[in-house]
Each structure stands twice: as C-alpha cells, then as structure tokens.
PDB file of C-alpha atoms and ligand atoms in Angstrom:
ATOM      1  CA  MET A1231      -0.583   0.336   0.442  1.00 80.00           C
ATOM      2  CA  PRO A1232       1.837   3.217  -0.677  1.00 79.00           C
ATOM      3  CA  LYS A1233       2.226   5.621   1.881  1.00 85.00           C
ATOM      4  CA  CYS A1234       0.269   9.060   0.819  1.00 95.00           C
ATOM      5  CA  LYS A1235      -3.015   8.951  -1.477  1.00 98.00           C
ATOM      6  CA  ILE A1236      -2.358  12.054  -3.901  1.00 98.00           C
ATOM      7  CA  GLY A1237      -5.444  14.005  -5.290  1.00 98.00           C
ATOM      8  CA  VAL A1238      -4.048  16.800  -7.843  1.00 98.00           C
ATOM      9  CA  LEU A1239      -5.541  19.720  -9.150  1.00 98.00           C
ATOM     10  CA  ILE A1240      -4.792  21.084 -12.800  1.00 98.00           C
ATOM     11  CA  SER A1241      -6.645  23.468 -15.618  1.00 97.00           C
ATOM     12  CA  GLY A1242      -4.059  22.345 -18.388  1.00 96.00           C
ATOM     13  CA  GLY A1243      -1.834  20.079 -20.204  1.00 96.00           C
ATOM     14  CA  GLY A1244      -0.867  17.901 -16.897  1.00 98.00           C
ATOM     15  CA  THR A1245       3.229  17.300 -17.750  1.00 98.00           C
ATOM     16  CA  ASN A1246       3.183  18.039 -14.065  1.00 98.00           C
ATOM     17  CA  LEU A1247       0.342  16.053 -13.459  1.00 98.00           C
ATOM     18  CA  GLN A1248       2.097  13.343 -15.895  1.00 98.00           C
ATOM     19  CA  SER A1249       5.707  13.642 -13.935  1.00 98.00           C
ATOM     20  CA  ILE A1250       4.181  12.710 -10.848  1.00 98.00           C
ATOM     21  CA  ILE A1251       2.340   9.671 -12.478  1.00 98.00           C
ATOM     22  CA  ASP A1252       5.846   8.157 -13.784  1.00 98.00           C
ATOM     23  CA  ALA A1253       8.055   8.952 -10.358  1.00 98.00           C
ATOM     24  CA  THR A1254       5.024   7.034  -8.395  1.00 97.00           C
ATOM     25  CA  ASN A1255       5.174   3.934 -11.633  1.00 97.00           C
ATOM     26  CA  GLN A1256       8.615   3.773 -11.067  1.00 97.00           C
ATOM     27  CA  GLY A1257       9.296   3.177  -7.360  1.00 95.00           C
ATOM     28  CA  ARG A1258      10.563   7.058  -6.694  1.00 96.00           C
ATOM     29  CA  LEU A1259       7.206   8.022  -5.055  1.00 96.00           C
ATOM     30  CA  ASP A1260       5.671   5.863  -2.587  1.00 94.00           C
ATOM     31  CA  ALA A1261       2.375   7.803  -3.309  1.00 97.00           C
ATOM     32  CA  LYS A1262      -0.540   6.643  -5.581  1.00 97.00           C
ATOM     33  CA  VAL A1263      -2.166   9.552  -7.767  1.00 98.00           C
ATOM     34  CA  GLU A1264      -5.793   8.282  -6.508  1.00 98.00           C
ATOM     35  CA  LEU A1265      -8.046  11.509  -8.475  1.00 98.00           C
ATOM     36  CA  VAL A1266      -7.447  14.175 -10.728  1.00 98.00           C
ATOM     37  CA  VAL A1267      -9.662  17.157 -10.874  1.00 98.00           C
ATOM     38  CA  SER A1268      -9.792  19.574 -13.501  1.00 98.00           C
ATOM     39  CA  ASN A1269     -11.892  22.761 -13.806  1.00 98.00           C
ATOM     40  CA  LYS A1270     -11.532  22.598 -16.964  1.00 98.00           C
ATOM     41  CA  LYS A1271     -13.704  20.918 -19.119  1.00 97.00           C
ATOM     42  CA  ASN A1272     -11.110  20.171 -21.961  1.00 97.00           C
ATOM     43  CA  ALA A1273      -7.862  19.565 -19.994  1.00 98.00           C
ATOM     44  CA  TYR A1274      -5.257  17.476 -21.882  1.00 98.00           C
ATOM     45  CA  GLY A1275      -4.598  16.661 -18.600  1.00 98.00           C
ATOM     46  CA  LEU A1276      -8.028  14.583 -17.511  1.00 98.00           C
ATOM     47  CA  GLN A1277      -6.907  11.987 -20.388  1.00 98.00           C
ATOM     48  CA  ARG A1278      -4.261  11.196 -19.272  1.00 98.00           C
ATOM     49  CA  ALA A1279      -5.872  10.372 -16.126  1.00 98.00           C
ATOM     50  CA  GLU A1280      -8.461   8.596 -17.920  1.00 98.00           C
ATOM     51  CA  LYS A1281      -4.877   6.529 -19.885  1.00 98.00           C
ATOM     52  CA  HIS A1282      -3.512   5.289 -16.601  1.00 98.00           C
ATOM     53  CA  GLY A1283      -7.253   4.755 -14.748  1.00 98.00           C
ATOM     54  CA  ILE A1284      -6.538   7.433 -12.028  1.00 98.00           C
ATOM     55  CA  SER A1285     -10.609   8.542 -11.119  1.00 98.00           C
ATOM     56  CA  ASN A1286     -10.835  11.691 -12.850  1.00 98.00           C
ATOM     57  CA  CYS A1287     -13.481  14.896 -13.094  1.00 98.00           C
ATOM     58  CA  TYR A1288     -14.339  17.676 -14.115  1.00 98.00           C
ATOM     59  CA  ILE A1289     -15.521  20.487 -11.435  1.00 98.00           C
ATOM     60  CA  GLY A1290     -15.834  23.858 -13.103  1.00 97.00           C
ATOM     61  CA  LYS A1291     -18.234  26.651 -13.826  1.00 97.00           C
ATOM     62  CA  MET A1292     -20.077  25.073 -16.320  1.00 97.00           C
ATOM     63  CA  ASN A1293     -21.329  22.323 -14.144  1.00 97.00           C
ATOM     64  CA  TYR A1294     -21.134  24.672 -10.846  1.00 97.00           C
ATOM     65  CA  PRO A1295     -21.242  27.704 -12.063  1.00 97.00           C
ATOM     66  CA  ASP A1296     -21.566  29.497  -8.008  1.00 97.00           C
ATOM     67  CA  PHE A1297     -17.826  29.275  -6.890  1.00 95.00           C
ATOM     68  CA  ASP A1298     -19.317  27.366  -2.969  1.00 95.00           C
ATOM     69  CA  ASN A1299     -21.526  25.388  -4.727  1.00 97.00           C
ATOM     70  CA  ARG A1300     -18.108  24.048  -7.187  1.00 97.00           C
ATOM     71  CA  SER A1301     -16.775  24.201  -3.677  1.00 96.00           C
ATOM     72  CA  ASP A1302     -18.240  22.240  -2.045  1.00 96.00           C
ATOM     73  CA  ALA A1303     -17.639  19.682  -5.002  1.00 98.00           C
ATOM     74  CA  LEU A1304     -14.631  19.759  -5.076  1.00 98.00           C
ATOM     75  CA  LEU A1305     -14.208  19.154  -1.387  1.00 97.00           C
ATOM     76  CA  LYS A1306     -16.997  16.131  -1.590  1.00 98.00           C
ATOM     77  CA  ALA A1307     -14.790  13.975  -3.762  1.00 98.00           C
ATOM     78  CA  LEU A1308     -11.853  14.493  -1.932  1.00 98.00           C
ATOM     79  CA  SER A1309     -12.973  13.283   0.529  1.00 97.00           C
ATOM     80  CA  ASP A1310     -15.120  10.545  -0.925  1.00 98.00           C
ATOM     81  CA  ASN A1311     -11.396   9.286  -2.433  1.00 97.00           C
ATOM     82  CA  GLU A1312      -9.727   9.916   1.032  1.00 97.00           C
ATOM     83  CA  ILE A1313      -7.202  11.654   0.286  1.00 98.00           C
ATOM     84  CA  ASP A1314      -3.916  12.849   2.040  1.00 97.00           C
ATOM     85  CA  LEU A1315      -2.292  15.389   0.048  1.00 98.00           C
ATOM     86  CA  ILE A1316      -3.762  17.935  -2.353  1.00 98.00           C
ATOM     87  CA  VAL A1317      -0.971  18.688  -5.156  1.00 98.00           C
ATOM     88  CA  MET A1318      -2.398  22.270  -6.964  1.00 98.00           C
ATOM     89  CA  ALA A1319       0.023  21.075 -10.303  1.00 98.00           C
ATOM     90  CA  GLY A1320      -1.155  24.263 -13.017  1.00 95.00           C
ATOM     91  CA  TYR A1321      -4.627  24.460 -11.398  1.00 96.00           C
ATOM     92  CA  LEU A1322      -6.029  27.881 -11.699  1.00 92.00           C
ATOM     93  CA  GLU A1323      -8.253  28.534  -9.687  1.00 93.00           C
ATOM     94  CA  ILE A1324      -8.227  29.577  -5.780  1.00 89.00           C
ATOM     95  CA  VAL A1325      -8.888  27.114  -3.208  1.00 91.00           C
ATOM     96  CA  SER A1326     -11.437  28.195  -1.012  1.00 94.00           C
ATOM     97  CA  PRO A1327     -11.003  29.044   3.052  1.00 94.00           C
ATOM     98  CA  LYS A1328     -13.039  26.251   2.944  1.00 94.00           C
ATOM     99  CA  LEU A1329     -11.370  23.168   1.663  1.00 95.00           C
ATOM    100  CA  ILE A1330      -8.038  25.344   3.908  1.00 95.00           C
ATOM    101  CA  GLU A1331      -9.754  24.980   6.439  1.00 94.00           C
ATOM    102  CA  ALA A1332     -10.988  21.302   5.664  1.00 95.00           C
ATOM    103  CA  TYR A1333      -6.591  20.317   5.111  1.00 95.00           C
ATOM    104  CA  GLY A1334      -5.087  22.581   6.448  1.00 88.00           C
ATOM    105  CA  ASP A1335      -1.142  21.868   5.939  1.00 92.00           C
ATOM    106  CA  LYS A1336      -1.777  19.427   3.352  1.00 97.00           C
ATOM    107  CA  ILE A1337      -1.942  21.398   0.074  1.00 97.00           C
ATOM    108  CA  ILE A1338       0.930  22.661  -1.802  1.00 97.00           C
ATOM    109  CA  ASN A1339       1.447  23.940  -4.781  1.00 97.00           C
ATOM    110  CA  ILE A1340       4.098  24.541  -8.288  1.00 97.00           C
ATOM    111  CA  HIS A1341       4.879  27.964  -9.341  1.00 97.00           C
ATOM    112  CA  PRO A1342       6.701  28.914 -12.359  1.00 97.00           C
ATOM    113  CA  SER A1343       8.921  31.743 -10.921  1.00 98.00           C
ATOM    114  CA  LEU A1344      11.100  32.541  -7.581  1.00 98.00           C
ATOM    115  CA  ILE A1345       8.945  33.457  -4.965  1.00 97.00           C
ATOM    116  CA  PRO A1346       8.614  36.476  -3.794  1.00 96.00           C
ATOM    117  CA  ASN A1347       9.154  37.813  -7.526  1.00 97.00           C
ATOM    118  CA  TYR A1348       6.882  37.168 -10.512  1.00 97.00           C
ATOM    119  CA  CYS A1349       3.741  35.766  -8.423  1.00 95.00           C
ATOM    120  CA  GLY A1350       0.484  36.557  -7.018  1.00 91.00           C
ATOM    121  CA  LYS A1351      -2.704  38.532  -8.561  1.00 89.00           C
ATOM    122  CA  GLY A1352      -2.028  37.879 -12.538  1.00 90.00           C
ATOM    123  CA  PHE A1353       0.654  36.127 -12.752  1.00 94.00           C
ATOM    124  CA  TYR A1354      -0.199  32.184 -14.605  1.00 92.00           C
ATOM    125  CA  GLY A1355       1.818  30.649 -17.170  1.00 90.00           C
ATOM    126  CA  MET A1356       2.304  32.521 -19.359  1.00 95.00           C
ATOM    127  CA  HIS A1357       2.024  35.420 -17.896  1.00 96.00           C
ATOM    128  CA  VAL A1358       4.689  34.870 -16.172  1.00 97.00           C
ATOM    129  CA  HIS A1359       7.466  34.268 -18.478  1.00 98.00           C
ATOM    130  CA  GLU A1360       6.567  36.940 -20.423  1.00 98.00           C
ATOM    131  CA  ALA A1361       7.396  39.903 -17.580  1.00 98.00           C
ATOM    132  CA  VAL A1362      10.411  37.724 -17.276  1.00 98.00           C
ATOM    133  CA  LYS A1363      11.705  38.330 -20.505  1.00 98.00           C
ATOM    134  CA  ASN A1364       9.996  42.289 -20.316  1.00 98.00           C
ATOM    135  CA  ASN A1365      12.518  42.726 -17.432  1.00 98.00           C
ATOM    136  CA  ASN A1366      15.791  40.790 -19.619  1.00 97.00           C
ATOM    137  CA  GLU A1367      16.115  38.533 -16.307  1.00 98.00           C
ATOM    138  CA  LYS A1368      19.587  36.695 -15.921  1.00 98.00           C
ATOM    139  CA  PHE A1369      17.447  33.499 -13.602  1.00 98.00           C
ATOM    140  CA  SER A1370      14.395  32.054 -13.328  1.00 98.00           C
ATOM    141  CA  GLY A1371      13.024  29.119 -12.076  1.00 98.00           C
ATOM    142  CA  ALA A1372      10.413  26.977  -9.770  1.00 98.00           C
ATOM    143  CA  THR A1373       8.851  26.879  -6.356  1.00 98.00           C
ATOM    144  CA  VAL A1374       7.225  24.758  -4.645  1.00 98.00           C
ATOM    145  CA  HIS A1375       5.151  25.762  -1.289  1.00 97.00           C
ATOM    146  CA  PHE A1376       2.587  24.608   0.969  1.00 97.00           C
ATOM    147  CA  VAL A1377      -0.472  27.077   0.385  1.00 96.00           C
ATOM    148  CA  ASP A1378      -2.479  29.394   2.195  1.00 90.00           C
ATOM    149  CA  GLU A1379      -5.525  31.564   1.888  1.00 87.00           C
ATOM    150  CA  GLY A1380      -3.449  34.289  -0.034  1.00 84.00           C
ATOM    151  CA  VAL A1381      -2.056  33.638  -3.491  1.00 82.00           C
ATOM    152  CA  ASP A1382       1.574  32.592  -3.831  1.00 83.00           C
ATOM    153  CA  THR A1383       1.985  33.800   0.174  1.00 88.00           C
ATOM    154  CA  GLY A1384       2.335  29.857   1.456  1.00 91.00           C
ATOM    155  CA  GLN A1385       5.574  29.016   3.058  1.00 94.00           C
ATOM    156  CA  MET A1386       8.088  27.715   0.609  1.00 97.00           C
ATOM    157  CA  ILE A1387       9.332  24.377   0.348  1.00 97.00           C
ATOM    158  CA  ILE A1388      11.939  23.956  -2.693  1.00 98.00           C
ATOM    159  CA  GLN A1389      13.181  26.063  -4.442  1.00 98.00           C
ATOM    160  CA  GLU A1390      15.598  26.368  -8.003  1.00 98.00           C
ATOM    161  CA  ALA A1391      16.795  28.588 -10.149  1.00 98.00           C
ATOM    162  CA  VAL A1392      17.479  28.289 -13.792  1.00 98.00           C
ATOM    163  CA  ARG A1393      19.626  30.657 -15.512  1.00 98.00           C
ATOM    164  CA  LEU A1394      18.317  32.116 -18.460  1.00 98.00           C
ATOM    165  CA  CYS A1395      19.711  33.480 -22.068  1.00 98.00           C
ATOM    166  CA  PRO A1396      19.732  36.982 -23.934  1.00 97.00           C
ATOM    167  CA  GLU A1397      17.540  34.861 -26.470  1.00 97.00           C
ATOM    168  CA  ASP A1398      15.446  32.912 -24.159  1.00 98.00           C
ATOM    169  CA  SER A1399      11.812  32.983 -25.941  1.00 98.00           C
ATOM    170  CA  PRO A1400       8.436  33.458 -23.582  1.00 98.00           C
ATOM    171  CA  GLU A1401       8.406  29.907 -24.455  1.00 98.00           C
ATOM    172  CA  ASP A1402      12.139  28.419 -23.988  1.00 98.00           C
ATOM    173  CA  ILE A1403      11.915  30.291 -20.096  1.00 98.00           C
ATOM    174  CA  GLN A1404       8.730  27.921 -19.478  1.00 98.00           C
ATOM    175  CA  LYS A1405      10.834  25.064 -21.673  1.00 98.00           C
ATOM    176  CA  LYS A1406      13.542  25.137 -19.145  1.00 98.00           C
ATOM    177  CA  VAL A1407      11.963  26.343 -15.838  1.00 98.00           C
ATOM    178  CA  LEU A1408       9.000  23.595 -16.746  1.00 98.00           C
ATOM    179  CA  LYS A1409      12.061  21.030 -16.958  1.00 98.00           C
ATOM    180  CA  VAL A1410      12.771  22.849 -13.101  1.00 98.00           C
ATOM    181  CA  GLU A1411       9.452  22.421 -11.739  1.00 98.00           C
ATOM    182  CA  HIS A1412       9.086  18.428 -12.583  1.00 98.00           C
ATOM    183  CA  ARG A1413      11.914  17.081 -10.948  1.00 98.00           C
ATOM    184  CA  ILE A1414      11.302  19.388  -7.576  1.00 98.00           C
ATOM    185  CA  LEU A1415       7.551  18.716  -7.502  1.00 98.00           C
ATOM    186  CA  ILE A1416       8.740  15.086  -7.093  1.00 98.00           C
ATOM    187  CA  GLU A1417      11.580  16.064  -4.234  1.00 98.00           C
ATOM    188  CA  ALA A1418       8.477  18.571  -2.523  1.00 98.00           C
ATOM    189  CA  ILE A1419       6.254  15.363  -2.208  1.00 98.00           C
ATOM    190  CA  ASN A1420       8.751  12.700  -1.332  1.00 97.00           C
ATOM    191  CA  LYS A1421       9.340  15.057   2.002  1.00 96.00           C
ATOM    192  CA  TYR A1422       5.863  15.496   2.746  1.00 96.00           C
ATOM    193  CA  VAL A1423       5.270  11.421   2.051  1.00 96.00           C
ATOM    194  CA  ASN A1424       8.004  10.834   4.660  1.00 93.00           C
ATOM    195  CA  GLY A1425       7.882  13.502   7.468  1.00 92.00           C
ATOM    196  CA  GLU A1426      10.454  15.588   6.628  1.00 93.00           C
ATOM    197  CA  ILE A1427       7.950  19.075   5.682  1.00 89.00           C
TER     198      ILE A1427
HETATM  199  C1  GRF B2594       3.295  25.242 -14.962  1.00 50.40           C
HETATM  200  O1  GRF B2594       4.815  26.449 -15.158  1.00 50.40           O
HETATM  201  C2  GRF B2594       2.597  25.211 -13.353  1.00 50.40           C
HETATM  202  O2  GRF B2594       3.928  25.897 -12.707  1.00 50.40           O
HETATM  203  C3  GRF B2594       1.543  26.487 -13.729  1.00 50.40           C
HETATM  204  O3  GRF B2594       0.983  26.427 -15.310  1.00 50.40           O
HETATM  205  C4  GRF B2594       1.875  25.620 -15.829  1.00 50.40           C
HETATM  206  C5  GRF B2594       1.559  24.210 -16.061  1.00 50.40           C
HETATM  207  O4  GRF B2594       2.168  23.140 -16.989  1.00 50.40           O
HETATM  208  N1  GRF B2594       0.901  26.806 -12.511  1.00 50.40           N
HETATM  209  P1  GRF B2594       1.653  21.432 -16.728  1.00 50.40           P
HETATM  210  O5  GRF B2594      -0.300  21.511 -16.850  1.00 50.40           O
HETATM  211  O6  GRF B2594       1.816  21.068 -14.984  1.00 50.40           O
HETATM  212  O7  GRF B2594       1.740  20.627 -18.082  1.00 50.40           O
END
C-alpha cells in the first residue's frame, strides 16, 4: 500500500501531473495518484489520468457556476477518495477558505517563478514568463510551497533557479522552468510523504 493518496488539481496539459504519475509508477515516490480534478473541461491532463486508469472529473463553471457549490463539490470529491495530500499542479482557480481549513497543511502548489518574484494575482502561465522576458532577467525558476489563503504566499518548500540566455523567448523560458518544476515537485512530495516537512 502506498504511503500517501494524492489528489491532483489541474487546469491544462498536465505535464506536472504526468511527472507525478511516472514517479509513482517507477517507485521514486511512495504514493498513488488517486484522483485528478480539472476546472477546465477539455484539459489534456484529464486524458492522461484516464490513460493511467486514475479516477478523474471536471468540476468547473459549467457544471457548478456558483463558487461555493463548486468548492463543496471539490471538497466532496477529495474526501470521497480519502485524499491525504492535495497537489495543485497548474490549477488556475483560487481554492476556498473551507478547503484550506479542511486540509490545512496538506495542500501544495507549484509556481513557475522564483517567489516572491513574479507571483500573486495575474502571474500565472505564460504571463509569468513574458514578464520575466520583458525585464531581461538572467534567472528564473520554480517554487513549490504550501497553500494558504493568499495567492502564492504559503510557506516555501523547495525553490530552484535556472539560468536564462538573452535570446530565450518566453516559450524557451517556459520549457526551462518546466524541466525544473517536474523535478522539484517530486522532491517536495517525497519530503511530505517521508515526514520531512
Ligand atoms: C506550470 O508551469 C505550473 O507551474 C503553472 O502552470 C503550468 C502547468 O503546466 N502553474 P502543466 O499543466 O503541468 O503542463
């Protein structure tokens, strides 16, 4: 029996989700992805979950237009699946205070920048990498942190920088940062599973 049942929240392609699935399948992570929830109906990450026989569902504005109902549906899906750890892997929705209260320090998020730089409201996805490019930064990186009621304000778990070249486009920056994300997300989950954090 794996030590930890993970619920992964996504909104998009799910490459971070894939890296968690691969790590569990390859024995690099003593955990199981039990549930994948997307707030975007056509997120490719849902197909990845399906392919690996992982329970998955869409909980978004189309089936739950009201924020509170949507949050309750998410909370129910997580508790029905007895989730031990929630991983927000590219999940583009604020989680409700109720969910944070219910799961406390059992929610982590991956962010594609060196927090406290390029984080908070409006800094998500390509917006982050475009801003990094516009400011001619020499470094960017990724951060895994606990989730609290703020946006990207929870306690940091791991952060790693990546060196940029002047000619890197926002897409190049994204690729470099994603590579780091895939590695440090697994490191952070391992720390959690092994009781080191
Ligand atoms: C990642 O860069 C993540 O940090 C950000 O959104 C992106 C999601 O990528 N919040 P993917 O869906 O895991 O491929």
